[in-house]
Tab-separated table of C-alpha atoms in Angstrom:
chain	number	residue	atom	x	y	z
F	80	MET	CA	0.000	0.000	0.000
F	81	GLU	CA	1.450	3.329	-1.051
F	82	ILE	CA	0.353	5.688	1.718
F	83	LEU	CA	1.140	9.101	0.196
F	84	LYS	CA	-0.605	9.723	-3.132
F	85	GLN	CA	0.292	13.376	-3.828
F	86	PRO	CA	0.784	16.700	-2.052
F	87	LEU	CA	-2.017	19.233	-2.322
F	88	LEU	CA	-0.817	22.624	-3.528
F	89	THR	CA	-3.750	25.033	-3.407
F	90	GLU	CA	-4.035	28.632	-2.272
F	91	LYS	CA	-5.692	27.614	0.980
F	92	VAL	CA	-2.979	25.066	1.791
F	93	THR	CA	-0.266	27.591	0.884
F	94	GLN	CA	-1.703	30.008	3.447
F	95	LEU	CA	-1.707	27.222	6.072
F	96	THR	CA	1.926	26.484	5.237
F	97	GLU	CA	3.034	30.092	5.567
F	98	LYS	CA	1.133	30.843	8.784
F	99	LEU	CA	1.021	27.555	10.718
F	100	ASN	CA	3.699	25.323	9.120
F	101	ARG	CA	1.083	22.804	7.903
F	102	TYR	CA	1.082	20.758	4.692
F	103	ALA	CA	-1.694	18.771	2.992
F	104	PHE	CA	-1.475	15.428	1.200
F	105	LYS	CA	-3.887	13.068	-0.519
F	106	VAL	CA	-3.376	9.717	1.186
F	107	ASP	CA	-4.618	6.154	0.842
F	108	HIS	CA	-8.105	5.801	2.317
F	109	ARG	CA	-7.010	2.813	4.450
F	110	ALA	CA	-4.017	4.579	6.049
F	111	ASN	CA	-4.200	5.645	9.688
F	112	LYS	CA	-2.490	8.614	11.363
F	113	ILE	CA	0.487	6.605	12.621
F	114	GLN	CA	1.226	5.214	9.152
F	115	ILE	CA	0.884	8.675	7.587
F	116	LYS	CA	3.249	10.195	10.160
F	117	SER	CA	5.918	7.546	9.618
F	118	ALA	CA	5.632	7.837	5.806
F	119	ILE	CA	6.102	11.641	5.905
F	120	GLU	CA	9.061	11.392	8.286
F	121	ALA	CA	10.729	8.703	6.149
F	122	MET	CA	10.172	10.425	2.807
F	123	TYR	CA	11.006	14.032	3.715
F	124	GLY	CA	13.227	13.652	6.797
F	125	VAL	CA	11.214	15.991	9.042
F	126	ASN	CA	9.604	15.738	12.488
F	127	VAL	CA	5.800	15.625	12.456
F	128	THR	CA	4.009	16.971	15.540
F	129	ALA	CA	0.372	16.390	14.500
F	130	VAL	CA	-1.686	14.638	11.828
F	131	ASN	CA	-5.307	15.527	11.078
F	132	THR	CA	-7.270	13.474	8.552
F	133	MET	CA	-10.553	13.963	6.727
F	134	LYS	CA	-12.507	11.982	4.156
F	135	TYR	CA	-14.089	13.649	1.133
F	136	VAL	CA	-17.009	11.892	-0.531
F	137	GLY	CA	-17.142	12.446	-4.283
F	138	LYS	CA	-19.863	14.782	-5.474
F	139	LEU	CA	-22.552	13.634	-7.880
F	140	LYS	CA	-22.004	15.324	-11.266
F	141	THR	CA	-24.507	15.631	-14.133
F	142	ARG	CA	-24.085	17.169	-17.576
F	143	ASN	CA	-26.309	17.418	-20.605
F	144	THR	CA	-25.070	16.017	-23.919
F	145	LYS	CA	-26.574	15.231	-27.323
F	146	ALA	CA	-27.357	11.721	-26.127
F	147	GLY	CA	-29.106	13.021	-23.003
F	148	ALA	CA	-28.132	13.579	-19.403
F	149	VAL	CA	-24.967	11.804	-18.297
F	150	SER	CA	-24.361	11.408	-14.573
F	151	GLY	CA	-21.350	10.231	-12.651
F	152	ARG	CA	-19.443	10.763	-9.453
F	153	ALA	CA	-16.179	12.554	-8.685
F	154	ALA	CA	-13.531	10.473	-6.925
F	155	THR	CA	-13.639	9.962	-3.154
F	156	TYR	CA	-10.367	10.618	-1.331
F	157	LYS	CA	-8.767	11.051	2.080
F	158	LYS	CA	-6.787	14.176	2.961
F	159	ALA	CA	-4.180	14.536	5.700
F	160	ILE	CA	-3.044	17.852	7.194
F	161	ILE	CA	0.480	17.533	8.611
F	162	THR	CA	1.883	19.927	11.222
F	163	LEU	CA	5.682	20.081	11.357
F	164	LYS	CA	8.001	21.010	14.201
F	165	ASP	CA	8.958	24.726	14.274
F	166	GLY	CA	11.758	25.601	11.883
F	167	GLU	CA	11.311	22.577	9.593
F	168	VAL	CA	10.173	22.883	5.968
F	169	ILE	CA	9.193	20.518	3.149
F	170	ASP	CA	10.414	21.745	-0.253
F	171	PHE	CA	8.328	20.228	-3.069
F	172	TYR	CA	10.153	22.099	-5.853
F	173	SER	CA	13.785	21.104	-5.216
F	174	ASN	CA	13.545	17.705	-6.992
F	175	ILE	CA	12.305	19.087	-10.318
């Protein structure tokens, strides 16, 4: 099971990072807080002080086409907000 799927880089998360030293990641829906903490510490070499998780249920989407109304559902995912120890930073852009 790959625990970390991808980091979330939105305006809201960027504000959290600048003010409170928090980062957001999409994670596997079966992962618990302890597994998420150990995966972040192993991958980025930082000390995690807190992990908050939340589940997002995919919204029902409908659009009208020539063939009629087509409905579907957006993907469901789990998000983790990571709080790091003061003075530590995760740099997502250094490996590019």
